[in-house]
Tab-separated table of C-alpha atoms and ligand atoms in Angstrom:
chain	number	residue	atom	x	y	z
A	1	MET	CA	105.356	-15.731	15.939
A	2	ARG	CA	104.338	-19.442	14.518
A	3	ALA	CA	103.913	-20.053	10.472
A	4	PHE	CA	99.698	-20.453	9.871
A	5	ASP	CA	97.919	-20.081	7.129
A	6	TYR	CA	96.165	-16.967	6.020
A	7	ILE	CA	92.576	-17.002	4.119
A	8	ALA	CA	90.448	-14.072	3.528
A	9	PRO	CA	86.970	-15.402	2.275
A	10	ASP	CA	84.911	-12.513	0.511
A	11	SER	CA	81.071	-13.771	1.736
A	12	THR	CA	79.850	-15.248	5.388
A	13	GLU	CA	78.515	-18.221	3.540
A	14	SER	CA	82.239	-19.172	2.786
A	15	VAL	CA	83.743	-17.687	6.531
A	16	VAL	CA	81.156	-20.187	7.806
A	17	ALA	CA	82.510	-23.076	5.456
A	18	ALA	CA	86.126	-22.259	6.281
A	19	LEU	CA	85.472	-22.363	9.988
A	20	ALA	CA	83.691	-25.781	9.789
A	21	ALA	CA	86.964	-26.791	7.583
A	22	HIS	CA	89.318	-25.817	10.060
A	23	SER	CA	87.369	-25.365	13.441
A	24	PRO	CA	88.337	-25.745	16.379
A	25	ASN	CA	92.515	-25.027	14.754
A	26	ALA	CA	91.258	-21.700	12.528
A	27	ARG	CA	90.990	-17.482	14.306
A	28	LEU	CA	89.128	-15.281	12.938
A	29	LEU	CA	90.510	-11.625	12.291
A	30	GLY	CA	89.401	-8.826	12.069
A	31	GLY	CA	91.335	-5.890	12.319
A	32	GLY	CA	94.185	-7.539	14.153
A	33	THR	CA	94.869	-4.758	16.695
A	34	ASP	CA	94.082	-7.426	19.259
A	35	LEU	CA	95.135	-10.633	17.908
A	36	ILE	CA	98.355	-10.162	15.931
A	37	VAL	CA	99.813	-8.898	19.679
A	38	ASP	CA	98.203	-12.152	21.348
A	39	LEU	CA	99.951	-14.202	18.229
A	40	LYS	CA	103.376	-12.585	19.069
A	41	HIS	CA	102.537	-13.652	22.953
A	42	THR	CA	101.676	-17.079	22.398
A	43	SER	CA	102.990	-20.571	21.587
A	44	ASN	CA	99.038	-22.310	20.775
A	45	THR	CA	99.168	-20.861	17.165
A	46	PRO	CA	96.283	-21.451	15.367
A	47	LYS	CA	97.131	-22.985	12.075
A	48	VAL	CA	94.497	-21.106	9.731
A	49	LEU	CA	93.657	-17.214	9.984
A	50	VAL	CA	90.346	-16.630	8.477
A	51	ASP	CA	90.447	-12.834	7.656
A	52	VAL	CA	86.849	-11.559	8.005
A	53	SER	CA	87.839	-7.835	6.798
A	54	GLN	CA	86.747	-8.449	3.157
A	55	VAL	CA	83.355	-9.604	3.788
A	56	GLU	CA	80.896	-7.276	2.529
A	57	ASP	CA	78.242	-8.325	4.960
A	58	PHE	CA	80.226	-7.226	8.125
A	59	HIS	CA	80.765	-3.981	6.413
A	60	GLY	CA	78.469	-0.889	6.422
A	61	ILE	CA	76.417	1.130	9.285
A	62	GLU	CA	72.317	1.473	8.043
A	63	MET	CA	68.933	2.183	9.032
A	64	THR	CA	66.886	-1.119	8.281
A	65	ASP	CA	63.710	-1.977	9.178
A	66	ARG	CA	64.668	-3.353	12.379
A	67	GLY	CA	67.094	-0.334	13.411
A	68	LEU	CA	70.493	0.175	12.880
A	69	ARG	CA	72.593	-2.056	11.971
A	70	ILE	CA	76.254	-1.772	12.159
A	71	GLY	CA	78.055	-4.221	10.124
A	72	SER	CA	81.125	-6.482	12.507
A	73	MET	CA	83.685	-5.368	10.550
A	74	VAL	CA	82.982	-1.090	11.117
A	75	THR	CA	86.179	0.265	12.672
A	76	HIS	CA	86.229	2.500	15.709
A	77	THR	CA	87.132	5.515	13.104
A	78	GLU	CA	84.116	4.478	10.810
A	79	ILE	CA	81.651	5.528	14.018
A	80	MET	CA	83.244	8.767	14.299
A	81	LYS	CA	82.715	9.402	11.194
A	82	SER	CA	79.322	8.090	10.594
A	83	GLU	CA	76.572	11.189	9.847
A	84	ILE	CA	74.213	9.149	11.470
A	85	ILE	CA	75.607	7.849	14.598
A	86	GLN	CA	76.928	11.512	15.011
A	87	LYS	CA	73.311	12.477	14.779
A	88	GLU	CA	71.232	9.708	16.702
A	89	LEU	CA	73.831	8.258	18.916
A	90	PRO	CA	76.767	10.532	19.721
A	91	ALA	CA	77.737	9.041	23.021
A	92	MET	CA	78.834	6.092	20.634
A	93	VAL	CA	81.439	8.539	18.952
A	94	ASP	CA	82.798	9.614	22.439
A	95	ALA	CA	83.138	5.598	23.119
A	96	ALA	CA	84.745	4.966	20.127
A	97	HIS	CA	87.165	8.115	20.497
A	98	THR	CA	88.288	6.824	23.353
A	99	VAL	CA	90.385	3.642	22.053
A	100	GLY	CA	93.353	3.606	21.642
A	101	ALA	CA	94.914	5.908	19.552
A	102	VAL	CA	94.057	6.952	15.995
A	103	GLN	CA	95.928	4.086	14.079
A	104	THR	CA	93.911	1.473	16.566
A	105	ARG	CA	90.815	3.100	15.873
A	106	ASN	CA	91.827	2.888	12.023
A	107	LEU	CA	91.834	-0.781	12.102
A	108	GLY	CA	90.913	-2.023	14.992
A	109	THR	CA	86.507	-2.997	14.431
A	110	LEU	CA	83.179	-3.000	16.882
A	111	GLY	CA	82.958	-6.652	16.525
A	112	GLY	CA	86.151	-7.243	17.290
A	113	ASN	CA	86.426	-5.283	20.274
A	114	LEU	CA	82.953	-6.773	21.666
A	115	VAL	CA	84.647	-10.457	20.991
A	116	THR	CA	87.733	-9.985	22.635
A	117	CYS	CA	85.092	-9.771	26.175
A	118	VAL	CA	87.928	-7.838	28.457
A	119	PRO	CA	85.558	-6.580	31.376
A	120	SER	CA	87.667	-2.298	30.064
A	121	MET	CA	86.043	-2.838	26.744
A	122	ASP	CA	84.957	0.835	25.723
A	123	SER	CA	82.254	-0.114	23.130
A	124	GLY	CA	80.458	-2.339	25.055
A	125	PRO	CA	79.068	0.150	28.418
A	126	THR	CA	77.151	2.461	25.287
A	127	LEU	CA	75.731	-0.772	23.436
A	128	LEU	CA	74.154	-2.583	26.403
A	129	ALA	CA	72.505	0.893	27.218
A	130	LEU	CA	70.655	0.597	23.695
A	131	ASP	CA	69.737	-2.855	24.701
A	132	ALA	CA	71.613	-3.927	21.008
A	133	LEU	CA	71.502	-7.276	19.692
A	134	VAL	CA	74.154	-8.940	17.437
A	135	THR	CA	73.489	-11.257	14.698
A	136	ILE	CA	75.450	-14.660	14.476
A	137	ALA	CA	76.171	-16.704	11.635
A	138	GLY	CA	77.240	-20.478	11.781
A	139	PRO	CA	76.682	-24.152	10.177
A	140	LYS	CA	72.955	-23.994	11.758
A	141	GLY	CA	72.047	-20.558	9.881
A	142	SER	CA	71.549	-17.457	11.847
A	143	ARG	CA	70.628	-16.271	14.997
A	144	GLN	CA	69.622	-12.714	16.725
A	145	ILE	CA	70.706	-12.974	20.769
A	146	THR	CA	71.180	-9.678	22.970
A	147	LEU	CA	74.358	-8.744	23.823
A	148	GLU	CA	74.264	-9.226	27.364
A	149	GLU	CA	73.515	-12.711	26.387
A	150	PHE	CA	76.755	-12.619	24.396
A	151	PHE	CA	79.067	-11.709	27.456
A	152	VAL	CA	79.656	-14.801	29.170
A	153	GLY	CA	83.088	-14.294	31.129
A	154	PRO	CA	85.927	-12.530	30.864
A	155	ARG	CA	87.590	-13.096	27.712
A	156	LYS	CA	84.608	-15.322	26.727
A	157	THR	CA	81.871	-15.097	24.389
A	158	CYS	CA	78.798	-17.302	23.781
A	159	LEU	CA	80.193	-17.694	19.936
A	160	GLU	CA	80.959	-21.707	19.438
A	161	PRO	CA	84.401	-22.203	17.568
A	162	ASP	CA	82.482	-22.519	14.033
A	163	GLU	CA	80.454	-19.111	13.987
A	164	VAL	CA	81.273	-15.504	13.159
A	165	LEU	CA	79.601	-12.024	14.452
A	166	VAL	CA	77.883	-10.498	11.172
A	167	ASP	CA	76.555	-7.233	12.971
A	168	ILE	CA	75.044	-5.295	15.637
A	169	ILE	CA	71.655	-3.492	15.813
A	170	ILE	CA	70.547	-0.922	17.709
A	171	PRO	CA	66.516	-1.514	17.954
A	172	LYS	CA	64.752	1.073	16.158
A	173	GLU	CA	62.899	2.618	19.478
A	174	ASN	CA	66.531	3.272	20.659
A	175	VAL	CA	68.052	4.830	17.578
A	176	GLY	CA	67.809	8.591	19.042
A	177	LYS	CA	67.597	7.630	22.741
A	178	PRO	CA	69.490	10.107	25.115
A	179	THR	CA	72.880	8.289	25.677
A	180	HIS	CA	76.054	9.518	27.837
A	181	PHE	CA	79.301	7.713	27.549
A	182	LEU	CA	82.066	8.192	30.276
A	183	LYS	CA	85.703	6.999	30.509
A	184	PHE	CA	87.983	7.326	33.147
A	185	GLY	CA	91.983	6.156	32.308
A	186	LEU	CA	95.262	6.621	34.363
A	187	ARG	CA	96.072	9.066	31.030
A	188	LYS	CA	93.805	10.883	28.481
A	189	GLY	CA	95.067	8.454	25.483
A	190	GLN	CA	96.180	5.244	24.737
A	191	ALA	CA	94.876	4.034	28.479
A	192	LEU	CA	92.426	0.939	29.219
A	193	ALA	CA	89.244	2.000	31.225
A	194	LEU	CA	89.548	1.998	35.180
A	195	VAL	CA	85.834	2.269	34.756
A	196	ASN	CA	83.838	3.281	31.623
A	197	ALA	CA	80.048	3.914	31.958
A	198	ALA	CA	77.405	5.313	29.980
A	199	ALA	CA	73.568	5.664	30.923
A	200	SER	CA	70.292	6.121	28.880
A	201	PHE	CA	66.577	7.077	28.834
A	202	HIS	CA	63.553	8.404	27.236
A	203	VAL	CA	62.128	11.199	29.454
A	204	GLY	CA	58.453	9.967	29.898
A	205	ASP	CA	55.343	12.091	30.441
A	206	GLY	CA	55.643	14.698	33.393
A	207	ASN	CA	59.967	14.897	33.065
A	208	ILE	CA	60.152	11.501	34.280
A	209	PHE	CA	62.818	8.299	33.676
A	210	SER	CA	61.517	5.860	31.112
A	211	ALA	CA	63.421	2.919	30.196
A	212	PRO	CA	66.690	4.454	32.197
A	213	ARG	CA	69.488	1.937	31.506
A	214	ILE	CA	72.846	2.087	33.079
A	215	ALA	CA	75.797	-0.136	31.670
A	216	LEU	CA	79.260	-0.564	33.314
A	217	GLY	CA	82.596	-1.295	32.503
A	218	ALA	CA	85.833	-2.636	34.219
A	219	VAL	CA	83.945	-3.438	37.651
A	220	ALA	CA	82.914	-7.035	36.962
A	221	PRO	CA	83.990	-10.102	35.212
A	222	VAL	CA	81.908	-8.232	31.835
A	223	VAL	CA	80.255	-5.139	31.014
A	224	MET	CA	77.472	-5.004	32.949
A	225	ARG	CA	73.666	-3.620	33.265
A	226	ALA	CA	73.208	-2.043	36.898
A	227	THR	CA	69.485	-3.111	36.880
A	228	LYS	CA	68.841	-2.164	40.368
A	229	ALA	CA	69.788	1.232	39.824
A	230	GLU	CA	67.569	0.816	37.052
A	231	ASP	CA	64.585	-0.066	38.480
A	232	PHE	CA	64.658	2.694	40.728
A	233	LEU	CA	64.766	4.755	38.302
A	234	ALA	CA	62.376	4.177	36.052
A	235	GLY	CA	58.794	6.409	36.482
A	236	LYS	CA	60.777	8.607	38.967
A	237	GLU	CA	60.858	11.917	38.130
A	238	ILE	CA	64.428	13.300	36.825
A	239	THR	CA	66.261	15.238	38.909
A	240	GLU	CA	69.336	15.288	40.329
A	241	ALA	CA	69.094	13.665	43.605
A	242	ASN	CA	67.322	10.594	42.101
A	243	MET	CA	70.631	10.488	39.880
A	244	ALA	CA	73.230	10.660	42.486
A	245	GLU	CA	71.098	8.040	44.175
A	246	ALA	CA	70.712	5.454	41.175
A	247	GLY	CA	74.664	6.180	41.473
A	248	GLU	CA	74.781	4.972	45.257
A	249	ILE	CA	72.627	1.650	44.228
A	250	ALA	CA	74.909	1.139	40.687
A	251	VAL	CA	77.379	0.518	43.551
A	252	THR	CA	75.977	-2.121	45.421
A	253	GLU	CA	75.697	-4.010	42.127
A	254	ILE	CA	79.336	-4.280	40.659
A	255	LYS	CA	82.199	-6.721	41.748
A	256	PRO	CA	85.815	-4.429	41.692
A	257	ILE	CA	89.026	-5.897	41.554
A	258	THR	CA	92.264	-4.298	43.075
A	259	ASP	CA	94.499	-4.692	40.520
A	260	PHE	CA	97.503	-2.505	38.962
A	261	ARG	CA	95.325	-0.124	37.948
A	262	ALA	CA	93.121	0.718	40.773
A	263	SER	CA	91.799	-0.273	44.103
A	264	LYS	CA	88.642	-1.757	44.214
A	265	GLU	CA	87.250	1.072	46.594
A	266	TYR	CA	88.429	3.567	44.302
A	267	ARG	CA	86.352	1.936	41.360
A	268	ARG	CA	83.229	2.221	43.673
A	269	GLU	CA	83.621	5.730	43.877
A	270	LEU	CA	84.352	6.298	40.049
A	271	VAL	CA	80.915	4.031	39.809
A	272	ALA	CA	78.580	6.317	41.930
A	273	VAL	CA	80.012	9.333	40.597
A	274	PHE	CA	79.881	7.964	36.676
A	275	THR	CA	76.291	7.360	36.881
A	276	ARG	CA	75.259	10.411	38.039
A	277	ARG	CA	77.545	11.689	35.851
A	278	CYS	CA	76.060	9.948	33.209
A	279	LEU	CA	72.450	10.391	33.368
A	280	ALA	CA	73.109	13.927	33.704
A	281	GLY	CA	75.063	14.089	30.543
A	282	ALA	CA	72.226	11.505	29.171
A	283	TYR	CA	69.504	14.242	29.943
A	284	ALA	CA	71.692	17.161	28.945
A	285	LEU	CA	71.522	15.936	25.286
A	286	HIS	CA	67.802	15.767	25.473
A	287	GLN	CA	67.053	19.086	26.508
A	288	SER	CA	69.648	20.643	23.773
A	289	ARG	CA	67.151	18.694	21.255
A	290	ALA	CA	64.191	20.036	22.806
B	301	FAD	C1	97.987	-0.177	21.712
B	301	FAD	C2	96.452	-0.425	21.798
B	301	FAD	C3	95.213	0.196	21.952
B	301	FAD	C4	94.140	-0.566	22.675
B	301	FAD	N1	93.206	0.188	22.978
B	301	FAD	C5	92.217	0.161	23.746
B	301	FAD	C6	90.890	1.041	24.295
B	301	FAD	O1	91.430	2.610	24.533
B	301	FAD	N2	89.865	0.567	24.482
B	301	FAD	C7	89.531	-0.636	24.263
B	301	FAD	O2	88.228	-0.909	24.096
B	301	FAD	N3	90.148	-1.997	23.760
B	301	FAD	C8	91.477	-1.040	22.946
B	301	FAD	N4	92.288	-2.015	22.286
B	301	FAD	C9	92.157	-3.067	21.893
B	301	FAD	C10	91.789	-3.672	20.536
B	301	FAD	O3	92.238	-2.980	19.581
B	301	FAD	C11	90.203	-3.538	20.105
B	301	FAD	O4	89.709	-4.453	20.887
B	301	FAD	C12	89.555	-3.622	18.731
B	301	FAD	O5	88.295	-2.875	18.772
B	301	FAD	C13	89.664	-5.069	18.165
B	301	FAD	O6	89.218	-5.085	16.890
B	301	FAD	P1	90.086	-5.723	15.895
B	301	FAD	O7	89.145	-5.878	14.760
B	301	FAD	O8	91.345	-5.225	15.982
B	301	FAD	O9	89.956	-7.307	16.354
B	301	FAD	P2	90.802	-8.253	16.214
B	301	FAD	O10	92.195	-8.535	16.637
B	301	FAD	O11	91.302	-8.933	15.087
B	301	FAD	O12	90.170	-9.841	16.892
B	301	FAD	C14	89.926	-10.163	18.189
B	301	FAD	C15	89.033	-10.811	18.367
B	301	FAD	O13	87.865	-11.033	17.902
B	301	FAD	C16	87.842	-12.067	17.129
B	301	FAD	N5	87.111	-11.527	16.591
B	301	FAD	C17	87.160	-10.957	15.202
B	301	FAD	N6	86.323	-10.192	14.449
B	301	FAD	C18	85.746	-11.128	14.482
B	301	FAD	C19	84.267	-11.347	14.290
B	301	FAD	N7	83.649	-10.732	13.156
B	301	FAD	N8	83.226	-12.558	14.493
B	301	FAD	C20	83.745	-13.439	15.768
B	301	FAD	N9	85.109	-13.176	16.201
B	301	FAD	C21	85.672	-11.868	15.699
B	301	FAD	C22	88.522	-12.597	16.811
B	301	FAD	O14	89.426	-13.865	16.433
B	301	FAD	C23	90.140	-12.013	18.300
B	301	FAD	O15	89.303	-13.641	19.141
B	301	FAD	C24	93.941	-1.174	22.376
B	301	FAD	C25	94.680	-2.294	21.485
B	301	FAD	C26	95.827	-1.990	21.480
B	301	FAD	C27	96.898	-3.129	20.612
């Protein structure tokens, strides 16, 4: 690894100022579980690493007027230990639990996971299924966009080189929304997903799917929503047959590839099964709370 300068600002403003002064020769450092590994293998070493883990604004999990706010530097372990997330959004705990091993979860952050923007990231599907928003700070101030807009392509977000991810917001109406996450890897721990998936919906009057969401990872260039399957479900009765049909429709929306982990045909089969199981899991959660 080549030498670089290291700075650790303690406020959003000083991070933005550091980026303005050093971009495009600066990289942001969160927990470092991804970036430090990358730096060991690249000749394109940044001149400055801006460690954002000391910024207070980037920490904390709390309910606000807008919804559940999760700082970008919240670690996967903190998500697993959060009482409000355990109670309201256990699918997020399940997703965090599948990331790497204990050491990776202790250091790795939600923000870092989203910014890597790899299609197999484990926090993406659940957050997409909850219509999460992200707050971005930069020289022109701060802006808020949907997570869907944030993901642009493999390893590419809409962040400009002088911008930083501040927090993730789960809109108020979706805090408590029945949601279920599943991941399939080649072994139980320390494996990237062949496919991961999440589904959420509210149970409407007459036992119908209301605001259904289906999000899928590792089957397209970015974590994606299966909107045709969602449209099929909206307003329909909650039945096993409809869940299975949604799974079949989701398969028509994905663009899986064959790689050393799995063939695209196998990924298609997983999507059909996981969509159905995630919907069933979300419904089981709803019933357990009734
Ligand atoms: C052994 C191992 C196993 C792993 N297993 C999994 C797994 O099972 N599932 C999974 O999804 N991931 C896995 N990962 C990947 C990684 O651990 C996660 O993506 C982690 O959440 C990254 O967070 P971090 O804070 O360490 O990011 P960093 O490594 O610090 O940064 C990652 C990227 O995000 C940028 N960045 C960080 N914070 C911000 C911010 N606030 N604003 C803007 N940009 C920012 C950095 O510049 C860098 O480009 C694994 C990694 C390792 C090493």
